């Protein structure tokens, strides 16, 4: 069994209103050092595969078909055994 | 007489509005189609209604597009069958790849539920043939994720192919910044596919059918559709 960790993030060119709202709130807290906030999604999957490469392939397919919308999002996959 | 099919997902909530609009205002035959159904025989026109299909988990429309009926809706559309997605229905058609682009959260993050004005940008479609170019319609919106996005090449292609059917405008038809309340690229409120048989729009024409409810500006859209179906 492999554990896959997937980070789905908005593409850099896409405006992130949630990130902007959080950034604004952080400024209200006085954390003015924070220059920018971008909010994405973190998804964990348990994958039954014969090896790490096979697990990665399955998770990639999950990402391109459902977990991320590549019109506006990018994804990164990390596989742990 | 043409028969309309209204797709029903768990979480659809404008399915009855669409049914009522077609059945009781437009006097047409309408059938509900549960998301597990795969038989579209006898259906001439499909409406994918608004709501929060599958709770809008992950992204609006992302799960609904994999439901059994959506596989048939895609086949129906690819054969040239007319399909209209309203609000959540538009989001589902985007996720299903029937229309290009994607929906982001409204620019100001608020769920917006109010009447807005949209301008008819093209009458060259079965959905807008009875309208006039530039005609301003008073139609309600009700969404939190209606901020339409497409990349520069995609936008150019939409513009070049005359696929933008409706844009958000003010009461006089001007494309002001305030009128574009959700931040959509190029003020886009509704677009069709390249084949011009699939329409996606965020505003709800099916909720603007009776004077009692404030506006009848949704009617000419359905009159256009009925006109095209009777001519076919």
PDB file of C-alpha atoms in Angstrom:
ATOM      1  CA  UNK A   1       0.000   0.000   0.000  1.00  0.00           C
ATOM      2  CA  UNK A   2       1.296   3.436  -0.903  1.00  0.00           C
ATOM      3  CA  UNK A   3       0.254   6.782   0.498  1.00  0.00           C
ATOM      4  CA  UNK A   4      -0.042   9.556  -2.051  1.00  0.00           C
ATOM      5  CA  UNK A   5      -0.034  13.202  -1.089  1.00  0.00           C
ATOM      6  CA  UNK A   6      -1.454  15.546  -3.698  1.00  0.00           C
ATOM      7  CA  UNK A   7      -1.228  19.323  -3.660  1.00  0.00           C
ATOM      8  CA  UNK A   8      -3.632  21.099  -5.988  1.00  0.00           C
ATOM      9  CA  UNK A   9      -2.816  24.768  -6.489  1.00  0.00           C
ATOM     10  CA  UNK A  10      -4.285  27.542  -8.587  1.00  0.00           C
ATOM     11  CA  UNK A  11      -2.079  28.422 -11.550  1.00  0.00           C
ATOM     12  CA  UNK A  12       0.066  31.524 -10.862  1.00  0.00           C
ATOM     13  CA  UNK A  13      -1.830  33.583 -13.459  1.00  0.00           C
ATOM     14  CA  UNK A  14      -5.188  32.913 -11.755  1.00  0.00           C
ATOM     15  CA  UNK A  15      -6.519  35.377  -9.209  1.00  0.00           C
ATOM     16  CA  UNK A  16      -7.092  33.704  -5.832  1.00  0.00           C
ATOM     17  CA  UNK A  17      -9.851  35.615  -3.998  1.00  0.00           C
ATOM     18  CA  UNK A  18      -9.734  33.269  -0.973  1.00  0.00           C
ATOM     19  CA  UNK A  19      -5.984  33.793  -0.652  1.00  0.00           C
ATOM     20  CA  UNK A  20      -6.483  37.541  -0.959  1.00  0.00           C
ATOM     21  CA  UNK A  21      -9.134  37.534   1.782  1.00  0.00           C
ATOM     22  CA  UNK A  22      -6.855  35.498   4.081  1.00  0.00           C
ATOM     23  CA  UNK A  23      -3.953  37.836   3.305  1.00  0.00           C
ATOM     24  CA  UNK A  24      -6.099  40.815   4.215  1.00  0.00           C
ATOM     25  CA  UNK A  25      -7.066  39.172   7.527  1.00  0.00           C
ATOM     26  CA  UNK A  26      -3.393  38.440   8.300  1.00  0.00           C
ATOM     27  CA  UNK A  27      -2.597  42.111   7.730  1.00  0.00           C
ATOM     28  CA  UNK A  28      -5.361  42.987  10.193  1.00  0.00           C
ATOM     29  CA  UNK A  29      -3.575  40.722  12.696  1.00  0.00           C
ATOM     30  CA  UNK A  30      -0.461  42.829  12.214  1.00  0.00           C
ATOM     31  CA  UNK A  31       1.462  40.155  10.296  1.00  0.00           C
ATOM     32  CA  UNK A  32       2.568  42.640   7.675  1.00  0.00           C
ATOM     33  CA  UNK A  33       5.603  40.532   6.787  1.00  0.00           C
ATOM     34  CA  UNK A  34       3.312  38.194   4.874  1.00  0.00           C
ATOM     35  CA  UNK A  35       3.523  39.376   1.289  1.00  0.00           C
ATOM     36  CA  UNK A  36       1.136  37.007  -0.445  1.00  0.00           C
ATOM     37  CA  UNK A  37      -1.239  34.117   0.331  1.00  0.00           C
ATOM     38  CA  UNK A  38      -2.309  31.431  -2.155  1.00  0.00           C
ATOM     39  CA  UNK A  39      -4.767  28.770  -1.053  1.00  0.00           C
ATOM     40  CA  UNK A  40      -4.898  25.289  -2.591  1.00  0.00           C
ATOM     41  CA  UNK A  41      -6.092  21.810  -1.679  1.00  0.00           C
ATOM     42  CA  UNK A  42      -4.251  18.942  -0.021  1.00  0.00           C
ATOM     43  CA  UNK A  43      -5.539  15.444  -0.811  1.00  0.00           C
ATOM     44  CA  UNK A  44      -4.324  12.114   0.620  1.00  0.00           C
ATOM     45  CA  UNK A  45      -4.934   8.831  -1.167  1.00  0.00           C
ATOM     46  CA  UNK A  46      -4.175   5.251  -0.093  1.00  0.00           C
ATOM     47  CA  UNK A  47      -3.252   3.344  -3.225  1.00  0.00           C
ATOM     48  CA  UNK A  48      -2.874  -0.395  -3.700  1.00  0.00           C
ATOM     49  CA  UNK A  49      -0.249  -0.774  -6.444  1.00  0.00           C
ATOM     50  CA  UNK A  50       2.580  -3.160  -7.279  1.00  0.00           C
ATOM     51  CA  UNK A  51       5.321  -0.522  -7.056  1.00  0.00           C
ATOM     52  CA  UNK A  52       5.867   3.202  -6.627  1.00  0.00           C
ATOM     53  CA  UNK A  53       5.819   3.963 -10.356  1.00  0.00           C
ATOM     54  CA  UNK A  54       2.478   2.198 -10.771  1.00  0.00           C
ATOM     55  CA  UNK A  55       1.053   4.081  -7.781  1.00  0.00           C
ATOM     56  CA  UNK A  56       2.198   7.374  -9.255  1.00  0.00           C
ATOM     57  CA  UNK A  57       0.573   6.561 -12.576  1.00  0.00           C
ATOM     58  CA  UNK A  58      -2.763   5.804 -10.887  1.00  0.00           C
ATOM     59  CA  UNK A  59      -2.671   9.029  -8.873  1.00  0.00           C
ATOM     60  CA  UNK A  60      -1.744  11.049 -11.954  1.00  0.00           C
ATOM     61  CA  UNK A  61      -4.761   9.648 -13.726  1.00  0.00           C
ATOM     62  CA  UNK A  62      -6.933  10.545 -10.695  1.00  0.00           C
ATOM     63  CA  UNK A  63      -5.592  14.099 -10.800  1.00  0.00           C
ATOM     64  CA  UNK A  64      -6.025  14.748 -14.502  1.00  0.00           C
ATOM     65  CA  UNK A  65      -9.500  13.193 -14.629  1.00  0.00           C
ATOM     66  CA  UNK A  66     -11.037  14.481 -11.420  1.00  0.00           C
ATOM     67  CA  UNK A  67      -8.973  15.936  -8.578  1.00  0.00           C
ATOM     68  CA  UNK A  68      -7.599  18.940 -10.480  1.00  0.00           C
ATOM     69  CA  UNK A  69      -9.091  21.075 -13.229  1.00  0.00           C
ATOM     70  CA  UNK A  70      -6.117  21.784 -15.443  1.00  0.00           C
ATOM     71  CA  UNK A  71      -7.793  24.809 -16.995  1.00  0.00           C
ATOM     72  CA  UNK A  72      -6.938  26.692 -13.806  1.00  0.00           C
ATOM     73  CA  UNK A  73      -5.082  24.341 -11.459  1.00  0.00           C
ATOM     74  CA  UNK A  74      -1.700  22.588 -11.222  1.00  0.00           C
ATOM     75  CA  UNK A  75      -0.957  19.514  -9.109  1.00  0.00           C
ATOM     76  CA  UNK A  76       2.062  17.900  -7.437  1.00  0.00           C
ATOM     77  CA  UNK A  77       2.225  14.286  -6.320  1.00  0.00           C
ATOM     78  CA  UNK A  78       4.365  12.766  -3.577  1.00  0.00           C
ATOM     79  CA  UNK A  79       4.336   8.984  -3.056  1.00  0.00           C
ATOM     80  CA  UNK A  80       5.274   7.337   0.261  1.00  0.00           C
ATOM     81  CA  UNK A  81       5.395   3.614   0.867  1.00  0.00           C
TER      82      UNK A  81
ATOM     83  CA  UNK B   1     -44.441  18.368 -30.039  1.00  0.00           C
ATOM     84  CA  UNK B   2     -40.896  18.556 -28.733  1.00  0.00           C
ATOM     85  CA  UNK B   3     -40.092  16.837 -25.447  1.00  0.00           C
ATOM     86  CA  UNK B   4     -37.725  18.425 -22.955  1.00  0.00           C
ATOM     87  CA  UNK B   5     -35.655  16.411 -20.488  1.00  0.00           C
ATOM     88  CA  UNK B   6     -34.607  17.955 -17.185  1.00  0.00           C
ATOM     89  CA  UNK B   7     -31.671  16.134 -15.582  1.00  0.00           C
ATOM     90  CA  UNK B   8     -31.965  15.653 -11.815  1.00  0.00           C
ATOM     91  CA  UNK B   9     -28.870  15.098  -9.642  1.00  0.00           C
ATOM     92  CA  UNK B  10     -28.818  14.672  -5.885  1.00  0.00           C
ATOM     93  CA  UNK B  11     -28.567  18.344  -4.912  1.00  0.00           C
ATOM     94  CA  UNK B  12     -30.275  19.846  -7.971  1.00  0.00           C
ATOM     95  CA  UNK B  13     -32.654  22.569  -6.809  1.00  0.00           C
ATOM     96  CA  UNK B  14     -33.763  24.359  -9.969  1.00  0.00           C
ATOM     97  CA  UNK B  15     -35.039  21.203 -11.650  1.00  0.00           C
ATOM     98  CA  UNK B  16     -38.630  22.009 -10.686  1.00  0.00           C
ATOM     99  CA  UNK B  17     -38.265  25.625 -11.862  1.00  0.00           C
ATOM    100  CA  UNK B  18     -37.107  24.363 -15.259  1.00  0.00           C
ATOM    101  CA  UNK B  19     -39.939  21.798 -15.359  1.00  0.00           C
ATOM    102  CA  UNK B  20     -42.527  24.421 -14.422  1.00  0.00           C
ATOM    103  CA  UNK B  21     -41.199  26.900 -16.982  1.00  0.00           C
ATOM    104  CA  UNK B  22     -41.360  24.395 -19.832  1.00  0.00           C
ATOM    105  CA  UNK B  23     -44.573  22.617 -18.806  1.00  0.00           C
ATOM    106  CA  UNK B  24     -46.799  25.378 -17.506  1.00  0.00           C
ATOM    107  CA  UNK B  25     -45.462  28.526 -19.130  1.00  0.00           C
ATOM    108  CA  UNK B  26     -44.251  27.201 -22.484  1.00  0.00           C
ATOM    109  CA  UNK B  27     -46.871  24.395 -22.627  1.00  0.00           C
ATOM    110  CA  UNK B  28     -44.327  21.779 -23.697  1.00  0.00           C
ATOM    111  CA  UNK B  29     -43.812  18.136 -22.784  1.00  0.00           C
ATOM    112  CA  UNK B  30     -41.196  17.697 -20.067  1.00  0.00           C
ATOM    113  CA  UNK B  31     -39.690  14.696 -18.338  1.00  0.00           C
ATOM    114  CA  UNK B  32     -37.418  14.497 -15.307  1.00  0.00           C
ATOM    115  CA  UNK B  33     -34.328  12.342 -15.899  1.00  0.00           C
ATOM    116  CA  UNK B  34     -32.737  10.923 -12.726  1.00  0.00           C
ATOM    117  CA  UNK B  35     -28.923  10.957 -12.760  1.00  0.00           C
ATOM    118  CA  UNK B  36     -28.775   7.144 -12.816  1.00  0.00           C
ATOM    119  CA  UNK B  37     -30.803   6.906 -16.012  1.00  0.00           C
ATOM    120  CA  UNK B  38     -29.088   6.219 -19.308  1.00  0.00           C
ATOM    121  CA  UNK B  39     -32.060   6.233 -21.673  1.00  0.00           C
ATOM    122  CA  UNK B  40     -32.599   9.522 -23.480  1.00  0.00           C
ATOM    123  CA  UNK B  41     -34.921   8.148 -26.145  1.00  0.00           C
ATOM    124  CA  UNK B  42     -37.733  10.503 -27.072  1.00  0.00           C
ATOM    125  CA  UNK B  43     -35.941  13.542 -25.681  1.00  0.00           C
ATOM    126  CA  UNK B  44     -35.446  16.439 -28.100  1.00  0.00           C
ATOM    127  CA  UNK B  45     -33.824  18.985 -25.806  1.00  0.00           C
ATOM    128  CA  UNK B  46     -31.882  18.547 -22.563  1.00  0.00           C
ATOM    129  CA  UNK B  47     -31.762  20.986 -19.666  1.00  0.00           C
ATOM    130  CA  UNK B  48     -29.051  20.534 -17.018  1.00  0.00           C
ATOM    131  CA  UNK B  49     -30.501  22.655 -14.204  1.00  0.00           C
ATOM    132  CA  UNK B  50     -29.028  24.647 -11.351  1.00  0.00           C
ATOM    133  CA  UNK B  51     -28.367  23.544  -7.799  1.00  0.00           C
ATOM    134  CA  UNK B  52     -25.526  22.005  -5.852  1.00  0.00           C
ATOM    135  CA  UNK B  53     -25.082  18.596  -7.483  1.00  0.00           C
ATOM    136  CA  UNK B  54     -23.303  16.159  -5.159  1.00  0.00           C
ATOM    137  CA  UNK B  55     -22.851  19.034  -2.711  1.00  0.00           C
ATOM    138  CA  UNK B  56     -20.447  20.723  -5.149  1.00  0.00           C
ATOM    139  CA  UNK B  57     -17.688  18.741  -3.415  1.00  0.00           C
ATOM    140  CA  UNK B  58     -14.178  19.197  -4.847  1.00  0.00           C
ATOM    141  CA  UNK B  59     -15.317  21.750  -7.462  1.00  0.00           C
ATOM    142  CA  UNK B  60     -18.774  22.700  -8.725  1.00  0.00           C
ATOM    143  CA  UNK B  61     -19.884  20.107 -11.252  1.00  0.00           C
ATOM    144  CA  UNK B  62     -16.745  17.969 -10.895  1.00  0.00           C
ATOM    145  CA  UNK B  63     -18.481  14.871  -9.510  1.00  0.00           C
ATOM    146  CA  UNK B  64     -21.734  15.253 -11.451  1.00  0.00           C
ATOM    147  CA  UNK B  65     -19.930  14.995 -14.761  1.00  0.00           C
ATOM    148  CA  UNK B  66     -19.097  11.331 -13.999  1.00  0.00           C
ATOM    149  CA  UNK B  67     -22.711  10.338 -13.264  1.00  0.00           C
ATOM    150  CA  UNK B  68     -24.285   7.744 -15.602  1.00  0.00           C
ATOM    151  CA  UNK B  69     -26.612  10.229 -17.283  1.00  0.00           C
ATOM    152  CA  UNK B  70     -23.819  12.679 -18.065  1.00  0.00           C
ATOM    153  CA  UNK B  71     -22.115  10.071 -20.264  1.00  0.00           C
ATOM    154  CA  UNK B  72     -25.342   9.992 -22.300  1.00  0.00           C
ATOM    155  CA  UNK B  73     -25.674  13.785 -22.251  1.00  0.00           C
ATOM    156  CA  UNK B  74     -22.167  14.057 -23.721  1.00  0.00           C
ATOM    157  CA  UNK B  75     -23.024  11.531 -26.474  1.00  0.00           C
ATOM    158  CA  UNK B  76     -26.318  13.379 -27.176  1.00  0.00           C
ATOM    159  CA  UNK B  77     -24.463  16.709 -27.470  1.00  0.00           C
ATOM    160  CA  UNK B  78     -21.679  15.260 -29.607  1.00  0.00           C
ATOM    161  CA  UNK B  79     -24.301  14.013 -32.073  1.00  0.00           C
ATOM    162  CA  UNK B  80     -25.599  17.590 -32.310  1.00  0.00           C
ATOM    163  CA  UNK B  81     -28.424  17.276 -29.778  1.00  0.00           C
ATOM    164  CA  UNK B  82     -29.333  20.608 -28.149  1.00  0.00           C
ATOM    165  CA  UNK B  83     -28.322  20.999 -24.482  1.00  0.00           C
ATOM    166  CA  UNK B  84     -28.699  23.934 -22.116  1.00  0.00           C
ATOM    167  CA  UNK B  85     -26.842  24.139 -18.794  1.00  0.00           C
ATOM    168  CA  UNK B  86     -28.052  26.740 -16.333  1.00  0.00           C
ATOM    169  CA  UNK B  87     -25.891  27.841 -13.371  1.00  0.00           C
ATOM    170  CA  UNK B  88     -24.694  24.559 -11.787  1.00  0.00           C
ATOM    171  CA  UNK B  89     -25.649  22.978 -15.125  1.00  0.00           C
ATOM    172  CA  UNK B  90     -23.195  25.339 -16.859  1.00  0.00           C
ATOM    173  CA  UNK B  91     -20.495  24.321 -14.352  1.00  0.00           C
ATOM    174  CA  UNK B  92     -21.209  20.632 -15.076  1.00  0.00           C
ATOM    175  CA  UNK B  93     -21.014  21.149 -18.859  1.00  0.00           C
ATOM    176  CA  UNK B  94     -17.647  22.897 -18.379  1.00  0.00           C
ATOM    177  CA  UNK B  95     -16.320  20.030 -16.274  1.00  0.00           C
ATOM    178  CA  UNK B  96     -17.617  17.570 -18.857  1.00  0.00           C
ATOM    179  CA  UNK B  97     -15.672  19.424 -21.534  1.00  0.00           C
ATOM    180  CA  UNK B  98     -18.737  20.220 -23.676  1.00  0.00           C
ATOM    181  CA  UNK B  99     -17.946  23.925 -23.371  1.00  0.00           C
ATOM    182  CA  UNK B 100     -14.428  25.350 -22.909  1.00  0.00           C
ATOM    183  CA  UNK B 101     -13.245  27.161 -19.772  1.00  0.00           C
ATOM    184  CA  UNK B 102     -13.723  26.862 -16.004  1.00  0.00           C
ATOM    185  CA  UNK B 103     -15.547  28.545 -13.126  1.00  0.00           C
ATOM    186  CA  UNK B 104     -13.770  30.221 -10.236  1.00  0.00           C
ATOM    187  CA  UNK B 105     -15.163  31.672  -7.018  1.00  0.00           C
ATOM    188  CA  UNK B 106     -16.772  35.072  -7.474  1.00  0.00           C
ATOM    189  CA  UNK B 107     -14.133  37.785  -7.349  1.00  0.00           C
ATOM    190  CA  UNK B 108     -15.504  39.252  -4.112  1.00  0.00           C
ATOM    191  CA  UNK B 109     -16.127  35.769  -2.628  1.00  0.00           C
ATOM    192  CA  UNK B 110     -19.796  36.496  -1.968  1.00  0.00           C
ATOM    193  CA  UNK B 111     -22.680  34.308  -3.036  1.00  0.00           C
ATOM    194  CA  UNK B 112     -24.739  36.669  -5.178  1.00  0.00           C
ATOM    195  CA  UNK B 113     -28.499  36.221  -5.460  1.00  0.00           C
ATOM    196  CA  UNK B 114     -30.235  39.084  -7.279  1.00  0.00           C
ATOM    197  CA  UNK B 115     -31.594  40.206 -10.633  1.00  0.00           C
ATOM    198  CA  UNK B 116     -28.913  41.370 -13.049  1.00  0.00           C
ATOM    199  CA  UNK B 117     -28.858  42.612 -16.631  1.00  0.00           C
ATOM    200  CA  UNK B 118     -27.352  40.660 -19.479  1.00  0.00           C
ATOM    201  CA  UNK B 119     -26.865  41.792 -23.064  1.00  0.00           C
ATOM    202  CA  UNK B 120     -27.577  39.579 -26.051  1.00  0.00           C
ATOM    203  CA  UNK B 121     -24.296  39.379 -27.966  1.00  0.00           C
ATOM    204  CA  UNK B 122     -25.243  37.023 -30.776  1.00  0.00           C
ATOM    205  CA  UNK B 123     -28.560  35.956 -32.239  1.00  0.00           C
ATOM    206  CA  UNK B 124     -26.905  33.291 -34.352  1.00  0.00           C
ATOM    207  CA  UNK B 125     -27.959  30.345 -32.180  1.00  0.00           C
ATOM    208  CA  UNK B 126     -31.022  28.216 -31.508  1.00  0.00           C
ATOM    209  CA  UNK B 127     -31.100  29.784 -28.014  1.00  0.00           C
ATOM    210  CA  UNK B 128     -31.137  33.444 -29.065  1.00  0.00           C
ATOM    211  CA  UNK B 129     -32.702  33.537 -32.538  1.00  0.00           C
ATOM    212  CA  UNK B 130     -35.853  35.324 -31.331  1.00  0.00           C
ATOM    213  CA  UNK B 131     -33.858  38.009 -29.506  1.00  0.00           C
ATOM    214  CA  UNK B 132     -32.295  41.112 -30.969  1.00  0.00           C
ATOM    215  CA  UNK B 133     -28.580  41.759 -30.903  1.00  0.00           C
ATOM    216  CA  UNK B 134     -27.890  44.138 -28.023  1.00  0.00           C
ATOM    217  CA  UNK B 135     -31.215  43.321 -26.313  1.00  0.00           C
ATOM    218  CA  UNK B 136     -30.895  43.713 -22.546  1.00  0.00           C
ATOM    219  CA  UNK B 137     -32.548  41.072 -20.360  1.00  0.00           C
ATOM    220  CA  UNK B 138     -33.398  41.300 -16.668  1.00  0.00           C
ATOM    221  CA  UNK B 139     -32.600  37.822 -15.292  1.00  0.00           C
ATOM    222  CA  UNK B 140     -31.815  36.543 -11.781  1.00  0.00           C
ATOM    223  CA  UNK B 141     -28.449  35.049 -10.810  1.00  0.00           C
ATOM    224  CA  UNK B 142     -27.776  32.896  -7.773  1.00  0.00           C
ATOM    225  CA  UNK B 143     -24.233  31.595  -7.457  1.00  0.00           C
ATOM    226  CA  UNK B 144     -20.958  31.713  -5.548  1.00  0.00           C
ATOM    227  CA  UNK B 145     -18.797  30.258  -8.316  1.00  0.00           C
ATOM    228  CA  UNK B 146     -19.683  32.061 -11.502  1.00  0.00           C
ATOM    229  CA  UNK B 147     -16.419  33.804 -12.256  1.00  0.00           C
ATOM    230  CA  UNK B 148     -15.821  32.457 -15.740  1.00  0.00           C
ATOM    231  CA  UNK B 149     -12.229  31.881 -16.769  1.00  0.00           C
ATOM    232  CA  UNK B 150     -10.539  30.831 -19.993  1.00  0.00           C
ATOM    233  CA  UNK B 151      -6.970  31.403 -21.200  1.00  0.00           C
ATOM    234  CA  UNK B 152      -6.139  34.106 -23.777  1.00  0.00           C
ATOM    235  CA  UNK B 153      -6.152  31.764 -26.778  1.00  0.00           C
ATOM    236  CA  UNK B 154      -9.450  30.237 -25.662  1.00  0.00           C
ATOM    237  CA  UNK B 155     -11.024  33.673 -25.209  1.00  0.00           C
ATOM    238  CA  UNK B 156      -9.892  34.784 -28.646  1.00  0.00           C
ATOM    239  CA  UNK B 157     -11.382  31.651 -30.148  1.00  0.00           C
ATOM    240  CA  UNK B 158     -14.717  32.285 -28.352  1.00  0.00           C
ATOM    241  CA  UNK B 159     -14.758  35.847 -29.689  1.00  0.00           C
ATOM    242  CA  UNK B 160     -13.688  34.911 -33.222  1.00  0.00           C
ATOM    243  CA  UNK B 161     -16.336  32.184 -33.461  1.00  0.00           C
ATOM    244  CA  UNK B 162     -19.104  34.395 -32.058  1.00  0.00           C
ATOM    245  CA  UNK B 163     -19.630  31.960 -29.148  1.00  0.00           C
ATOM    246  CA  UNK B 164     -20.322  34.589 -26.476  1.00  0.00           C
ATOM    247  CA  UNK B 165     -24.123  34.813 -26.359  1.00  0.00           C
ATOM    248  CA  UNK B 166     -24.602  36.908 -23.200  1.00  0.00           C
ATOM    249  CA  UNK B 167     -22.508  39.449 -21.272  1.00  0.00           C
ATOM    250  CA  UNK B 168     -23.202  41.117 -17.914  1.00  0.00           C
ATOM    251  CA  UNK B 169     -24.143  44.757 -18.435  1.00  0.00           C
ATOM    252  CA  UNK B 170     -25.997  47.621 -16.744  1.00  0.00           C
ATOM    253  CA  UNK B 171     -29.667  48.507 -17.360  1.00  0.00           C
ATOM    254  CA  UNK B 172     -28.696  50.437 -20.491  1.00  0.00           C
ATOM    255  CA  UNK B 173     -26.569  47.638 -21.915  1.00  0.00           C
ATOM    256  CA  UNK B 174     -23.201  49.152 -21.012  1.00  0.00           C
ATOM    257  CA  UNK B 175     -20.407  46.804 -19.947  1.00  0.00           C
ATOM    258  CA  UNK B 176     -19.488  48.609 -16.746  1.00  0.00           C
ATOM    259  CA  UNK B 177     -17.102  47.169 -14.142  1.00  0.00           C
ATOM    260  CA  UNK B 178     -19.879  47.178 -11.502  1.00  0.00           C
ATOM    261  CA  UNK B 179     -22.182  45.195 -13.791  1.00  0.00           C
ATOM    262  CA  UNK B 180     -19.604  42.418 -14.002  1.00  0.00           C
ATOM    263  CA  UNK B 181     -20.340  41.542 -10.372  1.00  0.00           C
ATOM    264  CA  UNK B 182     -18.586  38.141 -10.283  1.00  0.00           C
ATOM    265  CA  UNK B 183     -15.407  39.127 -12.121  1.00  0.00           C
ATOM    266  CA  UNK B 184     -15.955  36.956 -15.216  1.00  0.00           C
ATOM    267  CA  UNK B 185     -13.413  37.382 -17.983  1.00  0.00           C
ATOM    268  CA  UNK B 186     -14.768  39.645 -20.748  1.00  0.00           C
ATOM    269  CA  UNK B 187     -18.104  39.993 -18.802  1.00  0.00           C
ATOM    270  CA  UNK B 188     -19.100  36.501 -19.970  1.00  0.00           C
ATOM    271  CA  UNK B 189     -22.516  35.344 -18.677  1.00  0.00           C
ATOM    272  CA  UNK B 190     -23.305  32.703 -21.300  1.00  0.00           C
ATOM    273  CA  UNK B 191     -21.480  30.939 -24.129  1.00  0.00           C
ATOM    274  CA  UNK B 192     -22.151  28.191 -26.614  1.00  0.00           C
ATOM    275  CA  UNK B 193     -19.856  25.494 -27.942  1.00  0.00           C
ATOM    276  CA  UNK B 194     -18.306  25.661 -31.396  1.00  0.00           C
ATOM    277  CA  UNK B 195     -21.097  23.498 -32.824  1.00  0.00           C
ATOM    278  CA  UNK B 196     -23.610  26.026 -31.390  1.00  0.00           C
ATOM    279  CA  UNK B 197     -25.867  23.262 -29.974  1.00  0.00           C
ATOM    280  CA  UNK B 198     -24.716  23.518 -26.340  1.00  0.00           C
ATOM    281  CA  UNK B 199     -25.369  26.610 -24.209  1.00  0.00           C
ATOM    282  CA  UNK B 200     -24.011  27.318 -20.744  1.00  0.00           C
ATOM    283  CA  UNK B 201     -25.249  30.341 -18.812  1.00  0.00           C
ATOM    284  CA  UNK B 202     -25.008  31.410 -15.168  1.00  0.00           C
ATOM    285  CA  UNK B 203     -28.216  33.539 -15.042  1.00  0.00           C
ATOM    286  CA  UNK B 204     -31.544  31.707 -14.592  1.00  0.00           C
ATOM    287  CA  UNK B 205     -33.968  32.418 -17.470  1.00  0.00           C
ATOM    288  CA  UNK B 206     -36.292  29.690 -16.118  1.00  0.00           C
ATOM    289  CA  UNK B 207     -36.871  31.918 -13.080  1.00  0.00           C
ATOM    290  CA  UNK B 208     -37.865  34.907 -15.220  1.00  0.00           C
ATOM    291  CA  UNK B 209     -40.975  33.527 -16.909  1.00  0.00           C
ATOM    292  CA  UNK B 210     -43.919  35.150 -15.114  1.00  0.00           C
ATOM    293  CA  UNK B 211     -44.719  38.761 -14.378  1.00  0.00           C
ATOM    294  CA  UNK B 212     -45.748  37.819 -10.849  1.00  0.00           C
ATOM    295  CA  UNK B 213     -42.132  36.802 -10.155  1.00  0.00           C
ATOM    296  CA  UNK B 214     -40.679  40.078 -11.400  1.00  0.00           C
ATOM    297  CA  UNK B 215     -39.494  39.500 -14.955  1.00  0.00           C
ATOM    298  CA  UNK B 216     -40.540  37.684 -18.113  1.00  0.00           C
ATOM    299  CA  UNK B 217     -37.222  38.272 -19.878  1.00  0.00           C
ATOM    300  CA  UNK B 218     -36.327  34.576 -19.775  1.00  0.00           C
ATOM    301  CA  UNK B 219     -39.196  33.714 -22.096  1.00  0.00           C
ATOM    302  CA  UNK B 220     -37.659  34.789 -25.436  1.00  0.00           C
ATOM    303  CA  UNK B 221     -34.804  32.347 -24.834  1.00  0.00           C
ATOM    304  CA  UNK B 222     -37.237  29.428 -24.552  1.00  0.00           C
ATOM    305  CA  UNK B 223     -39.315  30.812 -27.434  1.00  0.00           C
ATOM    306  CA  UNK B 224     -36.147  30.723 -29.548  1.00  0.00           C
ATOM    307  CA  UNK B 225     -35.555  27.113 -28.533  1.00  0.00           C
ATOM    308  CA  UNK B 226     -39.144  26.065 -29.294  1.00  0.00           C
ATOM    309  CA  UNK B 227     -38.995  27.878 -32.608  1.00  0.00           C
ATOM    310  CA  UNK B 228     -35.856  25.967 -33.623  1.00  0.00           C
ATOM    311  CA  UNK B 229     -37.321  22.638 -32.494  1.00  0.00           C
ATOM    312  CA  UNK B 230     -40.548  23.147 -34.436  1.00  0.00           C
ATOM    313  CA  UNK B 231     -38.590  24.170 -37.539  1.00  0.00           C
ATOM    314  CA  UNK B 232     -36.358  21.083 -37.304  1.00  0.00           C
TER     315      UNK B 232
END
